[in-house]
Short mmCIF file of C-alpha atoms in Angstrom, two decimals:
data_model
loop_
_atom_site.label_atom_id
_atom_site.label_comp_id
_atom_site.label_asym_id
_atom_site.label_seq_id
_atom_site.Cartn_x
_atom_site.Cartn_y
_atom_site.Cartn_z
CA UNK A 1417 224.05 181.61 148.75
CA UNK A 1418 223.11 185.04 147.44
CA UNK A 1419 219.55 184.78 145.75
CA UNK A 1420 216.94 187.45 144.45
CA UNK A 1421 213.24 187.09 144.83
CA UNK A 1422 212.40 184.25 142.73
CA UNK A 1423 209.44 181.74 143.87
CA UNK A 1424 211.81 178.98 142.24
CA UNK A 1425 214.59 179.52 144.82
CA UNK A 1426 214.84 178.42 148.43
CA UNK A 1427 212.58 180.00 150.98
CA UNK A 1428 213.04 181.69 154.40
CA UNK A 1429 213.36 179.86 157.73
CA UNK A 1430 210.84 180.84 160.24
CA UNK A 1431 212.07 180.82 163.37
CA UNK A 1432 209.43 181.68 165.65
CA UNK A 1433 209.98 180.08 169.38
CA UNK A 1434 212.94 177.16 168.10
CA UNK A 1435 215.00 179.06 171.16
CA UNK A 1436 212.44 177.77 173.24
CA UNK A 1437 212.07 174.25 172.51
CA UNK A 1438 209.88 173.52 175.70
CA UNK A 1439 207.72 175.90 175.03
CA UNK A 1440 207.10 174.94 171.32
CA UNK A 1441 205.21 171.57 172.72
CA UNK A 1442 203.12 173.76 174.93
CA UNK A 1443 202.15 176.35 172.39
CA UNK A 1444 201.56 173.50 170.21
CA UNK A 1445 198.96 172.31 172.42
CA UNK A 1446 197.96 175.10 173.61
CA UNK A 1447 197.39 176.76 169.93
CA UNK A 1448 195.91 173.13 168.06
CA UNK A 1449 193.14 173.46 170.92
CA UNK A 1450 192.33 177.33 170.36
CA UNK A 1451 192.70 176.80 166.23
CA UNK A 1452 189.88 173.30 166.51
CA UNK A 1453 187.41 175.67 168.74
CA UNK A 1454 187.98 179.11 166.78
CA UNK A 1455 186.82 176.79 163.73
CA UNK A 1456 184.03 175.05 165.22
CA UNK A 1457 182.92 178.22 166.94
CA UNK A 1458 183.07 180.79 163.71
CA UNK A 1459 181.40 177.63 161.26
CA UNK A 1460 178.44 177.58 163.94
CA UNK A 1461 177.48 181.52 163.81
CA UNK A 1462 177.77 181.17 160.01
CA UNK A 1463 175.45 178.11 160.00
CA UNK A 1464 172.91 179.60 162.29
CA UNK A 1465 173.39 182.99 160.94
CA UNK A 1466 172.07 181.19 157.79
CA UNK A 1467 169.59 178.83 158.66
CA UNK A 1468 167.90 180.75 161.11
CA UNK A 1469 165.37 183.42 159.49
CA UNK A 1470 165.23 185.40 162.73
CA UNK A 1471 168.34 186.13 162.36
CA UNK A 1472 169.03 187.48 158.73
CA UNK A 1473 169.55 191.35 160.23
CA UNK A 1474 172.11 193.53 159.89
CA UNK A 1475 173.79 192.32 162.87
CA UNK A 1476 174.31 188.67 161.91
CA UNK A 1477 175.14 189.80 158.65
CA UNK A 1478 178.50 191.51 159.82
CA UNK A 1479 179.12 188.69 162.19
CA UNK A 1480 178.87 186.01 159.71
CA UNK A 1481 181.35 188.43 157.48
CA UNK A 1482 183.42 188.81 161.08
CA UNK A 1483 183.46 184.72 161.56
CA UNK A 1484 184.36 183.96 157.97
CA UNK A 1485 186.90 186.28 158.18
CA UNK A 1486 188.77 184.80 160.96
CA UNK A 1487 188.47 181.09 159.45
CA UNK A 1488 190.30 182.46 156.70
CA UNK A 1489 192.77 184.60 158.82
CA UNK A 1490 193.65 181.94 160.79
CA UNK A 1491 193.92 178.99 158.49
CA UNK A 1492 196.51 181.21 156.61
CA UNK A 1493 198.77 181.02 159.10
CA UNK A 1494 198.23 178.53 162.17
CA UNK A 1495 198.46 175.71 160.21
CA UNK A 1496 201.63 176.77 158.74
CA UNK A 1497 202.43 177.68 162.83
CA UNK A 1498 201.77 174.12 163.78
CA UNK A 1499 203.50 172.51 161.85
CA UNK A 1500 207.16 174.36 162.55
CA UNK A 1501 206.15 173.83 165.92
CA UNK A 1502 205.41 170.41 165.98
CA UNK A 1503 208.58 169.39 164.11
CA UNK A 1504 212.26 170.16 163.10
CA UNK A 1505 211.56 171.83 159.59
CA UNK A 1506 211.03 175.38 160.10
CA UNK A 1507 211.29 176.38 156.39
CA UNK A 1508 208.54 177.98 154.27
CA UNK A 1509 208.92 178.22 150.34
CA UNK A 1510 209.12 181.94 148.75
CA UNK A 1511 205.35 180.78 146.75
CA UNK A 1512 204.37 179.91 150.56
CA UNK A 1513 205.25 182.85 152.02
CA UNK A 1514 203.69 185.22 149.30
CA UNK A 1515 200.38 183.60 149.50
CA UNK A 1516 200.65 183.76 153.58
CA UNK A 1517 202.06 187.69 153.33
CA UNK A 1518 199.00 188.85 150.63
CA UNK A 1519 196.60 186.87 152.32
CA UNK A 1520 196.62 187.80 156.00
CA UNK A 1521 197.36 191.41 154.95
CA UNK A 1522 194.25 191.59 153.09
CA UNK A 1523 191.86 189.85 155.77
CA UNK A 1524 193.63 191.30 159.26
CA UNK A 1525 193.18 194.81 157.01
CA UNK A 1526 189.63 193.96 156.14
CA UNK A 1527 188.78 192.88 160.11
CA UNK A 1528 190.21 196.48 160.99
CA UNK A 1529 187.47 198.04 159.02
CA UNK A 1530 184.38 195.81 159.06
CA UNK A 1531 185.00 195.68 163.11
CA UNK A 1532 184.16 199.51 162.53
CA UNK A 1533 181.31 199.04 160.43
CA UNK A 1534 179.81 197.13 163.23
CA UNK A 1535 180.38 199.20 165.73
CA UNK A 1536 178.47 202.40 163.64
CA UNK A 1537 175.77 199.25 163.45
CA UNK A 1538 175.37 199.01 167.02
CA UNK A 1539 175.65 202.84 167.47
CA UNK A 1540 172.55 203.08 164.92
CA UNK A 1541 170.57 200.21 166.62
CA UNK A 1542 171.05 201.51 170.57
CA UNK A 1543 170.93 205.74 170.05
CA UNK A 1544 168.69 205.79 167.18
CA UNK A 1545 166.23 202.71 166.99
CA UNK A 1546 163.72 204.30 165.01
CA UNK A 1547 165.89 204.77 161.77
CA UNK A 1548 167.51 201.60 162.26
CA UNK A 1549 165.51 200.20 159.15
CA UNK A 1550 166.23 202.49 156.77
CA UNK A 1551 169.58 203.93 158.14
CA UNK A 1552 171.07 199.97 158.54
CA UNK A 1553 168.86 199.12 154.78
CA UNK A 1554 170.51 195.49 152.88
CA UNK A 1555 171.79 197.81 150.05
CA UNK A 1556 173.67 199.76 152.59
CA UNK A 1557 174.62 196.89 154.82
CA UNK A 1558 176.36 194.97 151.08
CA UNK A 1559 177.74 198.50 150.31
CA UNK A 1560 179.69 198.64 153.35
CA UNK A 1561 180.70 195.18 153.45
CA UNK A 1562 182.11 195.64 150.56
CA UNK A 1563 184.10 198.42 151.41
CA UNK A 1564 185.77 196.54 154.09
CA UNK A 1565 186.65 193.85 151.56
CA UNK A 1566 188.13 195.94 148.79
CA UNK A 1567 189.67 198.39 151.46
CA UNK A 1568 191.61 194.96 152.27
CA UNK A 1569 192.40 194.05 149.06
CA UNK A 1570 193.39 197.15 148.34
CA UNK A 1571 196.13 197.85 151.04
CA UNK A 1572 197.41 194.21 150.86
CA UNK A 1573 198.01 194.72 146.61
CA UNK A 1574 200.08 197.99 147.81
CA UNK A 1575 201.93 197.04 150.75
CA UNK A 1576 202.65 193.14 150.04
CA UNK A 1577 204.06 194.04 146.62
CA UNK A 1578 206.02 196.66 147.81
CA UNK A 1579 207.75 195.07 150.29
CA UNK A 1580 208.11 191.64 148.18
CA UNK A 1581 210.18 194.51 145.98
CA UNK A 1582 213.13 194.61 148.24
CA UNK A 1583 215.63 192.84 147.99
CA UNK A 1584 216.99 190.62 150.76
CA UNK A 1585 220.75 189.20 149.56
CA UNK A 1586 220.17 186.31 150.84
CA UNK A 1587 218.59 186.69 154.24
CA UNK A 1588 216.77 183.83 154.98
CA UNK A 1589 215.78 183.77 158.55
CA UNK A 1590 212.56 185.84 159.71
CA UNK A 1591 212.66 185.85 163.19
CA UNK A 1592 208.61 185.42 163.43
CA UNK A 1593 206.45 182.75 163.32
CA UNK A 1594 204.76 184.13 159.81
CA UNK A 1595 205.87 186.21 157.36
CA UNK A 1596 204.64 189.56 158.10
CA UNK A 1597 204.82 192.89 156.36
CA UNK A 1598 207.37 194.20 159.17
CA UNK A 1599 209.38 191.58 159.67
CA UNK A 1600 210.11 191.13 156.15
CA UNK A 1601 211.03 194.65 155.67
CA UNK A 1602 213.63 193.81 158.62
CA UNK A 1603 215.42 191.66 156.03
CA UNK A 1604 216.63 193.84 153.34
CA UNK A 1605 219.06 195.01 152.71
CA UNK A 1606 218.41 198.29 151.45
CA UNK A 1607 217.69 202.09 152.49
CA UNK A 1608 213.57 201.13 153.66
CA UNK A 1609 212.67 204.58 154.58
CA UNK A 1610 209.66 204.23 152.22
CA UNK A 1611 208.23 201.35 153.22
CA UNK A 1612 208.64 201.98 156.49
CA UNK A 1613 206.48 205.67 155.91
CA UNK A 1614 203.61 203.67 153.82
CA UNK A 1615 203.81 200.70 156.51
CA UNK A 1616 202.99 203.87 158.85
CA UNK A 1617 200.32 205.80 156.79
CA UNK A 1618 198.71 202.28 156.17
CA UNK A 1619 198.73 201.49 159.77
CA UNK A 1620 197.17 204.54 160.61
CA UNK A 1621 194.40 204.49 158.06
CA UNK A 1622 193.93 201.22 158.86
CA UNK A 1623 194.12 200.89 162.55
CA UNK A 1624 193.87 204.24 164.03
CA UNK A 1625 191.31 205.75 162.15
CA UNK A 1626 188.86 202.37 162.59
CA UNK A 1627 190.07 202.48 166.25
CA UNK A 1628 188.85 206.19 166.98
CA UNK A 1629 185.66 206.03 165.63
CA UNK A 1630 184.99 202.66 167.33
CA UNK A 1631 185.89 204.08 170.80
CA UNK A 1632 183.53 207.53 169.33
CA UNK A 1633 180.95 205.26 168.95
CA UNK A 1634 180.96 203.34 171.79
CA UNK A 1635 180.97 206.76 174.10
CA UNK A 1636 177.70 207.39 172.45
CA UNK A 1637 176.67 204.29 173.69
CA UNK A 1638 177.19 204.62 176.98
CA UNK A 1639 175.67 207.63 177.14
CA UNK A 1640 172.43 206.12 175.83
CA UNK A 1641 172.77 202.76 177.62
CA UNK A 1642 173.36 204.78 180.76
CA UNK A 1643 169.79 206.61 180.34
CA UNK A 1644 168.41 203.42 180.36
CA UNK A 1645 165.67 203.15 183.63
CA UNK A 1646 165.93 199.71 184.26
CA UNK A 1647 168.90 198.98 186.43
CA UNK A 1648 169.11 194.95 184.95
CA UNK A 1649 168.66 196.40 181.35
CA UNK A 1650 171.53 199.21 181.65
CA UNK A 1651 173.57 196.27 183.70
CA UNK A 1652 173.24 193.93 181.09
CA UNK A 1653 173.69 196.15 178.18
CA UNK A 1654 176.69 197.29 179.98
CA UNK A 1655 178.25 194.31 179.82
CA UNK A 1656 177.82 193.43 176.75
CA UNK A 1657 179.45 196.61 174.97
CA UNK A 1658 182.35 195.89 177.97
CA UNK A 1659 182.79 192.64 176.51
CA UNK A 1660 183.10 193.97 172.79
CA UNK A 1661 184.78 196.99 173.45
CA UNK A 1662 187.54 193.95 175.39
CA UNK A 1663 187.69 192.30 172.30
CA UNK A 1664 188.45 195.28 170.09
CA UNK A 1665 191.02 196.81 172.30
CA UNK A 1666 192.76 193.60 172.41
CA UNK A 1667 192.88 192.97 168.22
CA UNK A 1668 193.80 197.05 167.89
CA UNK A 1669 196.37 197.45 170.56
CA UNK A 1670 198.10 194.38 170.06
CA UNK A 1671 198.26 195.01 166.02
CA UNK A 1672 199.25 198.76 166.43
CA UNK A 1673 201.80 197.10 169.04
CA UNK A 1674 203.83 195.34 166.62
CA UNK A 1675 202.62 198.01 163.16
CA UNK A 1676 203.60 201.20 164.54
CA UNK A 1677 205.80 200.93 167.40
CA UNK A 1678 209.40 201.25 166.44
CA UNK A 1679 211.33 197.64 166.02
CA UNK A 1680 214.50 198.85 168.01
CA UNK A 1681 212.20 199.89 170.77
CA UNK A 1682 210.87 196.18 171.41
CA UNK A 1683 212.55 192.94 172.36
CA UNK A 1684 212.84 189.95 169.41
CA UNK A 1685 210.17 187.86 171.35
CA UNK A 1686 207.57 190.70 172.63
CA UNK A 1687 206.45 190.33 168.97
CA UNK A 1688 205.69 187.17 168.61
CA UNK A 1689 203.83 187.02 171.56
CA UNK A 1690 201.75 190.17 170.87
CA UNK A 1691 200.94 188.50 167.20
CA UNK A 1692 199.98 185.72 169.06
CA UNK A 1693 197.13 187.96 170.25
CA UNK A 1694 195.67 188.93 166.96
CA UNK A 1695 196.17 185.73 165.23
CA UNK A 1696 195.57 182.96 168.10
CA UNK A 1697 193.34 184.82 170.59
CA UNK A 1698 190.92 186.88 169.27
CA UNK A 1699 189.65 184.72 166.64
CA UNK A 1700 188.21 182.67 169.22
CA UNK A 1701 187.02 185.04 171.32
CA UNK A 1702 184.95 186.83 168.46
CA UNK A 1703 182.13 183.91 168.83
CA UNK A 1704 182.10 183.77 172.41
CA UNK A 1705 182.03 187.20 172.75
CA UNK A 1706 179.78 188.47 170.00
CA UNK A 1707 177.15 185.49 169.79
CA UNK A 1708 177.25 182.57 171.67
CA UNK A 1709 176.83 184.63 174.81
CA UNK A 1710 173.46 185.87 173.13
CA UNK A 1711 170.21 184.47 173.67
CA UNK A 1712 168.97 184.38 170.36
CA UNK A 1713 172.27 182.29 168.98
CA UNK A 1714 171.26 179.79 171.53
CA UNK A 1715 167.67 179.35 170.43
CA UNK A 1716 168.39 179.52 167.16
CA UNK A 1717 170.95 176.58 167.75
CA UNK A 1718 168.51 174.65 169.66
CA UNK A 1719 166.22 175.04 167.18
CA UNK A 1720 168.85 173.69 164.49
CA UNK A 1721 170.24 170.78 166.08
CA UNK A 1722 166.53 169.96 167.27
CA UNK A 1723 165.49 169.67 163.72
CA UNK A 1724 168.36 167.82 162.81
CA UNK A 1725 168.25 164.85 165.74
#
């Protein structure tokens, strides 16, 4: 049946790994026990981030923005995951798969950019800790938060819209797991030689851009950690930017993966397993990586749940 875009009409049919029907019971596993501790793990920094006065700097205050972000990013689409993979139905309705395309855009686009901000936070904190006070103030930490968050809103207003524009004569089956800005332009049935260019200028605002002055920052870091005297110090501080800069080159390479590599030049699966990446893997890695390795996270949680028993 031939159908325009109308939220009344039948959906699309995701149809993520249903070639793989072994493989759906694993990732089902697999993905339920990654979604449970990316929950648990991003509600605790917000919590302690919170509750815990030593811990109301500028820091925490991006990680609690980081960790509510990926709640939100990944309850807009692993749920919707789990349940294709855990049963027959593979169908999302056209209202479902709006709210899933302008919602992810908006937070994966606002991660992108506060991920940045964080990075010029730690940059300010290592190579110039005398300034940190004024140069990392709470106006300018809100202002900049803030930025990320519109910047987000912004991009997902332009891009979801446009591409909800084309028309897709009655192409129903998205060969992903979600329904995702690329994927969905796959489907129409049209000349999409504009989208495609503001799908690339986005990506590149949004991904390169953040990317380069993230890896700019972190050089600087080096540098300074390097000059560090103590060889436990500039061991330990080493290995804690390794672990972030992991994390970041992870979220940015797999997302520029699938954004700005050409479709024809990738396989129909190598997507869905680098999305996997940026939707599944990171999330839960954020907490681990960024706090609950830290020493003052674990005092502060101590602290908490001694109170509380």
């Amino acid at each position: 049946m031939w159908w325009t875009n109308d939220s009344t009409l039948p959906g699309f049919i995701l149809v993520g790994f249903s070639d793989q029907p072994q493989l759906e019971l694993v990732l089902f596993g697999v993905i339920l026990f990654l979604y449970v501790m990316t929950l648990l793990g991003n509600a605790t920094i917000i919590l302690v981030s919170l509750l815990d006065s030593k811990l109301h700097t500028p820091m925490y205050f991006f990680l609690s923005h980081l960790s509510f972000l990926d709640l939100c990013f990944t309850s807009s689409i692993i749920p919707q995951l789990l349940v294709n993979l855990g049963g027959s139905d593979k169908s999302i309705t056209y209202g479902g798969c709006v709210v899933q395309l302008y919602v992810s855009l908006a937070l994966g686009s606002t991660e992108c950019v506060l991920l940045a901000v964080m990075s010029y936070d730690r940059y300010i904190a290592i190579c110039c800790p005398l300034h940190y006070a004024f140069a990392m103030r709470p106006g300018l930490c809100h202002s900049l938060a803030s930025v990320a968050w519109l910047s987000g809103v912004a991009t997902t207003l332009v891009q979801s819209t446009l591409t909800l524009q084309l028309p897709f004569c009655g192409h129903r089956q998205v060969d992903h797991f979600f329904c995702e800005v690329p994927v969905l332009i796959k489907l129409a049935c049209v000349d999409t030689t504009f989208n495609q260019a503001e799908l690339f200028v986005a990506s590149v605002l949004f991904l390169v851009v953040p990317l380069s002055l993230i890896l700019i920052s972190y050089w600087h870091i080096a540098l300074a950690v390097l000059k560090i005297k103590s060889a436990i110090g500039r061991h330990k501080a080493l290995g804690t930017c390794s672990s972030h800069l992991m994390v970041v080159i992870i979220f940015y390479g797999t997302i520029i993966f699938m954004y700005l590599q050409p479709a024809k030049s990738r396989s129909k699966d190598q997507g869905k397993f680098v999305s996997l990446f940026y939707t599944v893997v990171t999330p839960i890695l954020n907490p681990l990586i960024y706090t609950l390795r830290n020493k003052e996270v674990k005092e502060a949680l101590r602290k908490i749940l001694g109170r509380t028993l």
